[in-house]
Every structure is written in structure tokens, then in C-alpha cells.
DNA sequence: CAATCGTGGGC
DNA sequence: TGCCCAAGATT
């Protein structure tokens, strides 16, 4: 049983009121001026930003987000577009399945919700590509709901400040969820608290070299008060890259993205020397609905949505 | 539940 | 240079 699991509802000695005040004050002074946080933001803009930000840094997302908002200011605009155009406009953000799922989510928003992004967690998480984090984030940021918005930043801040460990567990635990929810203040401060903790993790309480000297809660941080002990958990495995199917898929997608006309298969052969692996990558991309095979050994980005239920 | 799924920048 | 990491979701 973990340290957190022993604490109900909050760890003894944790002054959550002080933590709220300190973090919220810090956020007022240091929050980044991001477009999806601007006063005129729409729920759709928030949703698009959250999907793009999954595993992708802010600096790379910003220009693509602007272009998407310009082209597809409402869910219905994207839904009316070919899925391949969403994939193309995704550019090099990575994980292009997100673009396909976002396109499918736009369709579902039109079909189920009259074209308006739904405001509840349950409705949001039912959309393709939206999981626990994104549903909570959109419900909170765009609609003011009270949720535990548990992303990698928040998990790291709470692991350090409250649990006293350098890193959060590999996967979110029920104890983490309960702690995060218990810490969300009541009333209309909830969404601001959520974004403030996230921002603290992104700018100060970073994974590798935390800037504790600039941290507003350094004097409350359990990890720091314990002498910043190194993580004692199992080593975190990095994902292999060179030689993997992901690398091959990436190269194939790059070619197809950059071509507005169907690409002959022989032009794809230059991407990878191993024919078997190349074929496998091509097959899985077709199966994923990310590319479309045509007669005559031609391939292109998809012009019509994959069969219902396939995107996911 | 562990594996899979892109990409590029910083240290 | 190679490794680690970035607002996860899905099966």
C-alpha cells in the first residue's frame, strides 16, 4: 500500500489552502499567454488544443493550432472535410491517428450534439480520441466543471509536493486520482487551479531539472523537505525508435502527406530497405485508416472516413 | 495491462 | 552522441 493510499482524505500536515493560494498567485504572475487560453477561446479550440498537446510540446502545437482554427473554426467545418486533409494539416505533430480521431470526433459532435462541443465529462469521453485526461481538461477549461485534471505535469507536481517522491508512478493510480480530486477547490476556482498546477509542472517542476528556487511551494514540498531523494522505483524504459515499425510508418506518412496526388508504391520503396517491414508498415497504416489503397498499387491519404467503429 | 503509436529539441 | 522527454489514448 502506497503512502498516498494511507492518507484519507488528504495527507496530515498538508495545508491545501496555503497551496491553493500560493500556486494561484504564482499562476497569475507567470502563466504563458497561450491562444487556447485567450478570452475569446471556444470549447472547440480548447478541444483541438488538448488533442494536439497529447505528447507534443506547446511550441510545436501553436502554429498548427492557429491554422486549424483558421480553416475549421467549428466542428462542422472539420466534419465536412476529408479525413486526409486533417491528417495533412496535422503536419509533423506526430501520432497522426490523433488527426483521424479528431476528425471522427468532429463528426460525432455534429451527429450527436448538433455541432456543439458537449460540456460534460461523460459526453466528452465518449468521443473518439478523448480519454480521461482530455475529457476532464475540456470539461474544466471550457465549461468550468470541477474535475481532477491529471496530466503528466500535475502527477509530477503532486508526487513531489505531496507524496515526497521524485516521480509519479508509471501509470495513474486510484490514490493519485483521489488526491488530485480532493485538492480541487470548490466553486469557480476549480478550472483555474487545474491549469495553474499544470503550468507549474510545465514551467518549474519539470521532469529533469526542476527549478526549485523559482517554485512558489518549495517550502511546502515534501520531496524537497526530504532532501530531494532520487527515485527508488524501477528504471523508466525509453521507447526504442531506430529500426522500428514506427519509424517506417513515419517515413511513409511523410511522403503521402506531401503529395496531393496518389503515390505509386514503387516510390515508397526508397523509404526503407527491408521489403517485409515496409509491407507490414503499409498494411498497418491501411488498417488504421491513415492511408487508402487504390487500384494499380497507388496510395493516398484517406478521402472518406473508415468504417464506423474502426477509428479508435 | 503492457505494448503500440511520431517527432524533434534539449542536455 | 544518445537518451529522455512532451497537456495520452487505445487495445
PDB file of N, CA and C in Angstrom, chain A residues 83-151:
ATOM      1  N   UNK A  83     -11.037  13.226 -44.320  1.00  0.00           N
ATOM      2  CA  UNK A  83     -10.120  12.898 -43.212  1.00  0.00           C
ATOM      3  C   UNK A  83      -8.656  13.085 -43.593  1.00  0.00           C
ATOM      4  N   UNK A  84      -8.344  12.840 -44.863  1.00  0.00           N
ATOM      5  CA  UNK A  84      -6.965  13.004 -45.307  1.00  0.00           C
ATOM      6  C   UNK A  84      -6.460  14.428 -45.161  1.00  0.00           C
ATOM      7  N   UNK A  85      -7.380  15.391 -45.281  1.00  0.00           N
ATOM      8  CA  UNK A  85      -6.969  16.790 -45.123  1.00  0.00           C
ATOM      9  C   UNK A  85      -6.611  17.089 -43.669  1.00  0.00           C
ATOM     10  N   UNK A  86      -7.316  16.444 -42.749  1.00  0.00           N
ATOM     11  CA  UNK A  86      -6.963  16.608 -41.335  1.00  0.00           C
ATOM     12  C   UNK A  86      -5.574  16.028 -41.078  1.00  0.00           C
ATOM     13  N   UNK A  87      -5.325  14.878 -41.668  1.00  0.00           N
ATOM     14  CA  UNK A  87      -4.014  14.242 -41.496  1.00  0.00           C
ATOM     15  C   UNK A  87      -2.913  15.099 -42.124  1.00  0.00           C
ATOM     16  N   UNK A  88      -3.206  15.665 -43.282  1.00  0.00           N
ATOM     17  CA  UNK A  88      -2.206  16.509 -43.944  1.00  0.00           C
ATOM     18  C   UNK A  88      -1.930  17.770 -43.124  1.00  0.00           C
ATOM     19  N   UNK A  89      -3.005  18.381 -42.637  1.00  0.00           N
ATOM     20  CA  UNK A  89      -2.842  19.619 -41.867  1.00  0.00           C
ATOM     21  C   UNK A  89      -2.241  19.361 -40.486  1.00  0.00           C
ATOM     22  N   UNK A  90      -2.222  18.106 -40.092  1.00  0.00           N
ATOM     23  CA  UNK A  90      -1.594  17.737 -38.824  1.00  0.00           C
ATOM     24  C   UNK A  90      -0.082  17.947 -38.912  1.00  0.00           C
ATOM     25  N   UNK A  91       0.415  17.871 -40.137  1.00  0.00           N
ATOM     26  CA  UNK A  91       1.845  18.101 -40.339  1.00  0.00           C
ATOM     27  C   UNK A  91       2.690  17.108 -39.587  1.00  0.00           C
ATOM     28  N   UNK A  92       3.697  17.605 -38.930  1.00  0.00           N
ATOM     29  CA  UNK A  92       4.651  16.736 -38.255  1.00  0.00           C
ATOM     30  C   UNK A  92       4.463  16.744 -36.736  1.00  0.00           C
ATOM     31  N   UNK A  93       3.227  16.875 -36.296  1.00  0.00           N
ATOM     32  CA  UNK A  93       2.976  16.851 -34.853  1.00  0.00           C
ATOM     33  C   UNK A  93       3.206  15.466 -34.267  1.00  0.00           C
ATOM     34  N   UNK A  94       3.171  14.443 -35.117  1.00  0.00           N
ATOM     35  CA  UNK A  94       3.356  13.083 -34.619  1.00  0.00           C
ATOM     36  C   UNK A  94       2.041  12.429 -34.235  1.00  0.00           C
ATOM     37  N   UNK A  95       2.075  11.098 -34.128  1.00  0.00           N
ATOM     38  CA  UNK A  95       0.870  10.320 -33.815  1.00  0.00           C
ATOM     39  C   UNK A  95      -0.305  10.775 -34.666  1.00  0.00           C
ATOM     40  N   UNK A  96      -0.249  10.605 -36.003  1.00  0.00           N
ATOM     41  CA  UNK A  96      -1.297  11.116 -36.890  1.00  0.00           C
ATOM     42  C   UNK A  96      -2.668  10.488 -36.644  1.00  0.00           C
ATOM     43  N   UNK A  97      -2.716   9.391 -35.893  1.00  0.00           N
ATOM     44  CA  UNK A  97      -4.030   8.845 -35.560  1.00  0.00           C
ATOM     45  C   UNK A  97      -4.862   9.864 -34.801  1.00  0.00           C
ATOM     46  N   UNK A  98      -4.163  10.769 -34.101  1.00  0.00           N
ATOM     47  CA  UNK A  98      -4.899  11.806 -33.379  1.00  0.00           C
ATOM     48  C   UNK A  98      -5.697  12.677 -34.339  1.00  0.00           C
ATOM     49  N   UNK A  99      -5.113  12.958 -35.509  1.00  0.00           N
ATOM     50  CA  UNK A  99      -5.813  13.778 -36.502  1.00  0.00           C
ATOM     51  C   UNK A  99      -7.054  13.050 -37.009  1.00  0.00           C
ATOM     52  N   UNK A 100      -6.891  11.756 -37.254  1.00  0.00           N
ATOM     53  CA  UNK A 100      -8.020  10.962 -37.738  1.00  0.00           C
ATOM     54  C   UNK A 100      -9.121  10.901 -36.682  1.00  0.00           C
ATOM     55  N   UNK A 101      -8.720  10.721 -35.448  1.00  0.00           N
ATOM     56  CA  UNK A 101      -9.712  10.650 -34.368  1.00  0.00           C
ATOM     57  C   UNK A 101     -10.381  11.995 -34.126  1.00  0.00           C
ATOM     58  N   UNK A 102      -9.618  13.076 -34.278  1.00  0.00           N
ATOM     59  CA  UNK A 102     -10.201  14.403 -34.111  1.00  0.00           C
ATOM     60  C   UNK A 102     -11.235  14.666 -35.200  1.00  0.00           C
ATOM     61  N   UNK A 103     -10.910  14.219 -36.399  1.00  0.00           N
ATOM     62  CA  UNK A 103     -11.877  14.330 -37.495  1.00  0.00           C
ATOM     63  C   UNK A 103     -13.130  13.520 -37.177  1.00  0.00           C
ATOM     64  N   UNK A 104     -12.948  12.320 -36.652  1.00  0.00           N
ATOM     65  CA  UNK A 104     -14.094  11.484 -36.279  1.00  0.00           C
ATOM     66  C   UNK A 104     -14.862  12.111 -35.123  1.00  0.00           C
ATOM     67  N   UNK A 105     -14.142  12.723 -34.191  1.00  0.00           N
ATOM     68  CA  UNK A 105     -14.801  13.381 -33.054  1.00  0.00           C
ATOM     69  C   UNK A 105     -15.666  14.532 -33.563  1.00  0.00           C
ATOM     70  N   UNK A 106     -15.165  15.273 -34.545  1.00  0.00           N
ATOM     71  CA  UNK A 106     -15.950  16.378 -35.117  1.00  0.00           C
ATOM     72  C   UNK A 106     -17.238  15.841 -35.718  1.00  0.00           C
ATOM     73  N   UNK A 107     -17.139  14.715 -36.411  1.00  0.00           N
ATOM     74  CA  UNK A 107     -18.335  14.100 -36.978  1.00  0.00           C
ATOM     75  C   UNK A 107     -19.323  13.690 -35.900  1.00  0.00           C
ATOM     76  N   UNK A 108     -18.804  13.119 -34.823  1.00  0.00           N
ATOM     77  CA  UNK A 108     -19.678  12.691 -33.724  1.00  0.00           C
ATOM     78  C   UNK A 108     -20.318  13.882 -33.025  1.00  0.00           C
ATOM     79  N   UNK A 109     -19.570  14.976 -32.946  1.00  0.00           N
ATOM     80  CA  UNK A 109     -20.113  16.182 -32.308  1.00  0.00           C
ATOM     81  C   UNK A 109     -21.288  16.726 -33.137  1.00  0.00           C
ATOM     82  N   UNK A 110     -21.141  16.674 -34.456  1.00  0.00           N
ATOM     83  CA  UNK A 110     -22.239  17.101 -35.324  1.00  0.00           C
ATOM     84  C   UNK A 110     -23.421  16.136 -35.202  1.00  0.00           C
ATOM     85  N   UNK A 111     -23.120  14.842 -35.234  1.00  0.00           N
ATOM     86  CA  UNK A 111     -24.189  13.840 -35.248  1.00  0.00           C
ATOM     87  C   UNK A 111     -24.926  13.748 -33.915  1.00  0.00           C
ATOM     88  N   UNK A 112     -24.153  13.813 -32.825  1.00  0.00           N
ATOM     89  CA  UNK A 112     -24.788  13.579 -31.517  1.00  0.00           C
ATOM     90  C   UNK A 112     -25.167  14.863 -30.792  1.00  0.00           C
ATOM     91  N   UNK A 113     -24.449  15.957 -31.087  1.00  0.00           N
ATOM     92  CA  UNK A 113     -24.609  17.148 -30.241  1.00  0.00           C
ATOM     93  C   UNK A 113     -24.936  18.406 -31.041  1.00  0.00           C
ATOM     94  N   UNK A 114     -25.443  18.217 -32.261  1.00  0.00           N
ATOM     95  CA  UNK A 114     -25.863  19.367 -33.048  1.00  0.00           C
ATOM     96  C   UNK A 114     -24.734  20.319 -33.423  1.00  0.00           C
ATOM     97  N   UNK A 115     -23.506  19.822 -33.404  1.00  0.00           N
ATOM     98  CA  UNK A 115     -22.375  20.644 -33.814  1.00  0.00           C
ATOM     99  C   UNK A 115     -21.716  21.422 -32.697  1.00  0.00           C
ATOM    100  N   UNK A 116     -22.254  21.298 -31.474  1.00  0.00           N
ATOM    101  CA  UNK A 116     -21.648  21.985 -30.330  1.00  0.00           C
ATOM    102  C   UNK A 116     -20.869  20.984 -29.477  1.00  0.00           C
ATOM    103  N   UNK A 117     -19.644  21.350 -29.122  1.00  0.00           N
ATOM    104  CA  UNK A 117     -18.838  20.502 -28.252  1.00  0.00           C
ATOM    105  C   UNK A 117     -19.600  20.293 -26.941  1.00  0.00           C
ATOM    106  N   UNK A 118     -19.820  19.032 -26.560  1.00  0.00           N
ATOM    107  CA  UNK A 118     -20.566  18.780 -25.320  1.00  0.00           C
ATOM    108  C   UNK A 118     -19.758  19.208 -24.095  1.00  0.00           C
ATOM    109  N   UNK A 119     -20.478  19.479 -23.006  1.00  0.00           N
ATOM    110  CA  UNK A 119     -19.816  20.061 -21.845  1.00  0.00           C
ATOM    111  C   UNK A 119     -19.601  19.138 -20.667  1.00  0.00           C
ATOM    112  N   UNK A 120     -20.085  17.908 -20.767  1.00  0.00           N
ATOM    113  CA  UNK A 120     -19.906  17.013 -19.626  1.00  0.00           C
ATOM    114  C   UNK A 120     -18.810  15.999 -19.891  1.00  0.00           C
ATOM    115  N   UNK A 121     -18.204  15.555 -18.808  1.00  0.00           N
ATOM    116  CA  UNK A 121     -17.143  14.551 -18.884  1.00  0.00           C
ATOM    117  C   UNK A 121     -17.628  13.304 -19.612  1.00  0.00           C
ATOM    118  N   UNK A 122     -18.819  12.819 -19.274  1.00  0.00           N
ATOM    119  CA  UNK A 122     -19.316  11.574 -19.857  1.00  0.00           C
ATOM    120  C   UNK A 122     -19.534  11.697 -21.359  1.00  0.00           C
ATOM    121  N   UNK A 123     -20.035  12.832 -21.791  1.00  0.00           N
ATOM    122  CA  UNK A 123     -20.236  13.029 -23.230  1.00  0.00           C
ATOM    123  C   UNK A 123     -18.896  13.160 -23.945  1.00  0.00           C
ATOM    124  N   UNK A 124     -17.970  13.844 -23.303  1.00  0.00           N
ATOM    125  CA  UNK A 124     -16.670  14.078 -23.932  1.00  0.00           C
ATOM    126  C   UNK A 124     -15.874  12.785 -24.061  1.00  0.00           C
ATOM    127  N   UNK A 125     -15.870  11.984 -23.008  1.00  0.00           N
ATOM    128  CA  UNK A 125     -15.033  10.788 -23.038  1.00  0.00           C
ATOM    129  C   UNK A 125     -15.596   9.747 -23.992  1.00  0.00           C
ATOM    130  N   UNK A 126     -16.856   9.933 -24.397  1.00  0.00           N
ATOM    131  CA  UNK A 126     -17.453   9.016 -25.367  1.00  0.00           C
ATOM    132  C   UNK A 126     -17.002   9.332 -26.795  1.00  0.00           C
ATOM    133  N   UNK A 127     -16.318  10.454 -26.983  1.00  0.00           N
ATOM    134  CA  UNK A 127     -15.862  10.833 -28.319  1.00  0.00           C
ATOM    135  C   UNK A 127     -14.525  10.141 -28.630  1.00  0.00           C
ATOM    136  N   UNK A 128     -14.292   9.827 -29.893  1.00  0.00           N
ATOM    137  CA  UNK A 128     -13.040   9.154 -30.263  1.00  0.00           C
ATOM    138  C   UNK A 128     -11.812  10.015 -29.970  1.00  0.00           C
ATOM    139  N   UNK A 129     -10.803   9.404 -29.406  1.00  0.00           N
ATOM    140  CA  UNK A 129      -9.545  10.101 -29.136  1.00  0.00           C
ATOM    141  C   UNK A 129      -9.541  10.871 -27.837  1.00  0.00           C
ATOM    142  N   UNK A 130     -10.657  10.859 -27.123  1.00  0.00           N
ATOM    143  CA  UNK A 130     -10.740  11.580 -25.857  1.00  0.00           C
ATOM    144  C   UNK A 130     -10.801  10.590 -24.706  1.00  0.00           C
ATOM    145  N   UNK A 131      -9.791  10.623 -23.872  1.00  0.00           N
ATOM    146  CA  UNK A 131      -9.727   9.751 -22.709  1.00  0.00           C
ATOM    147  C   UNK A 131      -9.968  10.536 -21.439  1.00  0.00           C
ATOM    148  N   UNK A 132      -9.541   9.962 -20.322  1.00  0.00           N
ATOM    149  CA  UNK A 132      -9.831  10.576 -19.028  1.00  0.00           C
ATOM    150  C   UNK A 132      -9.260  11.981 -18.908  1.00  0.00           C
ATOM    151  N   UNK A 133      -7.987  12.125 -19.261  1.00  0.00           N
ATOM    152  CA  UNK A 133      -7.368  13.440 -19.109  1.00  0.00           C
ATOM    153  C   UNK A 133      -8.083  14.497 -19.952  1.00  0.00           C
ATOM    154  N   UNK A 134      -8.259  14.222 -21.247  1.00  0.00           N
ATOM    155  CA  UNK A 134      -8.796  15.227 -22.161  1.00  0.00           C
ATOM    156  C   UNK A 134     -10.249  15.572 -21.832  1.00  0.00           C
ATOM    157  N   UNK A 135     -11.029  14.572 -21.441  1.00  0.00           N
ATOM    158  CA  UNK A 135     -12.417  14.837 -21.062  1.00  0.00           C
ATOM    159  C   UNK A 135     -12.465  15.767 -19.852  1.00  0.00           C
ATOM    160  N   UNK A 136     -11.618  15.492 -18.874  1.00  0.00           N
ATOM    161  CA  UNK A 136     -11.596  16.337 -17.673  1.00  0.00           C
ATOM    162  C   UNK A 136     -11.086  17.736 -18.003  1.00  0.00           C
ATOM    163  N   UNK A 137     -10.076  17.806 -18.859  1.00  0.00           N
ATOM    164  CA  UNK A 137      -9.493  19.098 -19.207  1.00  0.00           C
ATOM    165  C   UNK A 137     -10.494  19.976 -19.947  1.00  0.00           C
ATOM    166  N   UNK A 138     -11.190  19.419 -20.936  1.00  0.00           N
ATOM    167  CA  UNK A 138     -12.148  20.215 -21.706  1.00  0.00           C
ATOM    168  C   UNK A 138     -13.335  20.614 -20.838  1.00  0.00           C
ATOM    169  N   UNK A 139     -13.833  19.665 -20.051  1.00  0.00           N
ATOM    170  CA  UNK A 139     -14.969  19.980 -19.169  1.00  0.00           C
ATOM    171  C   UNK A 139     -14.578  21.086 -18.189  1.00  0.00           C
ATOM    172  N   UNK A 140     -13.341  21.053 -17.735  1.00  0.00           N
ATOM    173  CA  UNK A 140     -12.882  22.039 -16.759  1.00  0.00           C
ATOM    174  C   UNK A 140     -12.556  23.377 -17.413  1.00  0.00           C
ATOM    175  N   UNK A 141     -11.675  23.347 -18.416  1.00  0.00           N
ATOM    176  CA  UNK A 141     -11.178  24.593 -19.012  1.00  0.00           C
ATOM    177  C   UNK A 141     -12.237  25.314 -19.830  1.00  0.00           C
ATOM    178  N   UNK A 142     -13.045  24.555 -20.565  1.00  0.00           N
ATOM    179  CA  UNK A 142     -14.004  25.197 -21.464  1.00  0.00           C
ATOM    180  C   UNK A 142     -15.367  25.391 -20.828  1.00  0.00           C
ATOM    181  N   UNK A 143     -15.670  24.599 -19.792  1.00  0.00           N
ATOM    182  CA  UNK A 143     -17.023  24.665 -19.224  1.00  0.00           C
ATOM    183  C   UNK A 143     -17.037  24.899 -17.713  1.00  0.00           C
ATOM    184  N   UNK A 144     -15.868  25.009 -17.104  1.00  0.00           N
ATOM    185  CA  UNK A 144     -15.816  25.371 -15.694  1.00  0.00           C
ATOM    186  C   UNK A 144     -16.166  24.268 -14.726  1.00  0.00           C
ATOM    187  N   UNK A 145     -16.201  23.027 -15.198  1.00  0.00           N
ATOM    188  CA  UNK A 145     -16.586  21.918 -14.315  1.00  0.00           C
ATOM    189  C   UNK A 145     -15.452  21.592 -13.335  1.00  0.00           C
ATOM    190  N   UNK A 146     -15.800  20.902 -12.268  1.00  0.00           N
ATOM    191  CA  UNK A 146     -14.823  20.529 -11.248  1.00  0.00           C
ATOM    192  C   UNK A 146     -14.366  19.093 -11.469  1.00  0.00           C
ATOM    193  N   UNK A 147     -13.141  18.942 -11.949  1.00  0.00           N
ATOM    194  CA  UNK A 147     -12.594  17.604 -12.196  1.00  0.00           C
ATOM    195  C   UNK A 147     -11.141  17.559 -11.756  1.00  0.00           C
ATOM    196  N   UNK A 148     -10.664  16.345 -11.502  1.00  0.00           N
ATOM    197  CA  UNK A 148      -9.232  16.139 -11.343  1.00  0.00           C
ATOM    198  C   UNK A 148      -8.632  16.068 -12.737  1.00  0.00           C
ATOM    199  N   UNK A 149      -7.863  17.070 -13.104  1.00  0.00           N
ATOM    200  CA  UNK A 149      -7.248  17.102 -14.430  1.00  0.00           C
ATOM    201  C   UNK A 149      -5.833  16.559 -14.285  1.00  0.00           C
ATOM    202  N   UNK A 150      -5.709  15.255 -14.501  1.00  0.00           N
ATOM    203  CA  UNK A 150      -4.485  14.557 -14.101  1.00  0.00           C
ATOM    204  C   UNK A 150      -3.593  14.259 -15.297  1.00  0.00           C
ATOM    205  N   UNK A 151      -2.800  15.236 -15.668  1.00  0.00           N
ATOM    206  CA  UNK A 151      -1.846  15.006 -16.748  1.00  0.00           C
ATOM    207  C   UNK A 151      -0.466  14.739 -16.141  1.00  0.00           C
TER     208      UNK A 151
END
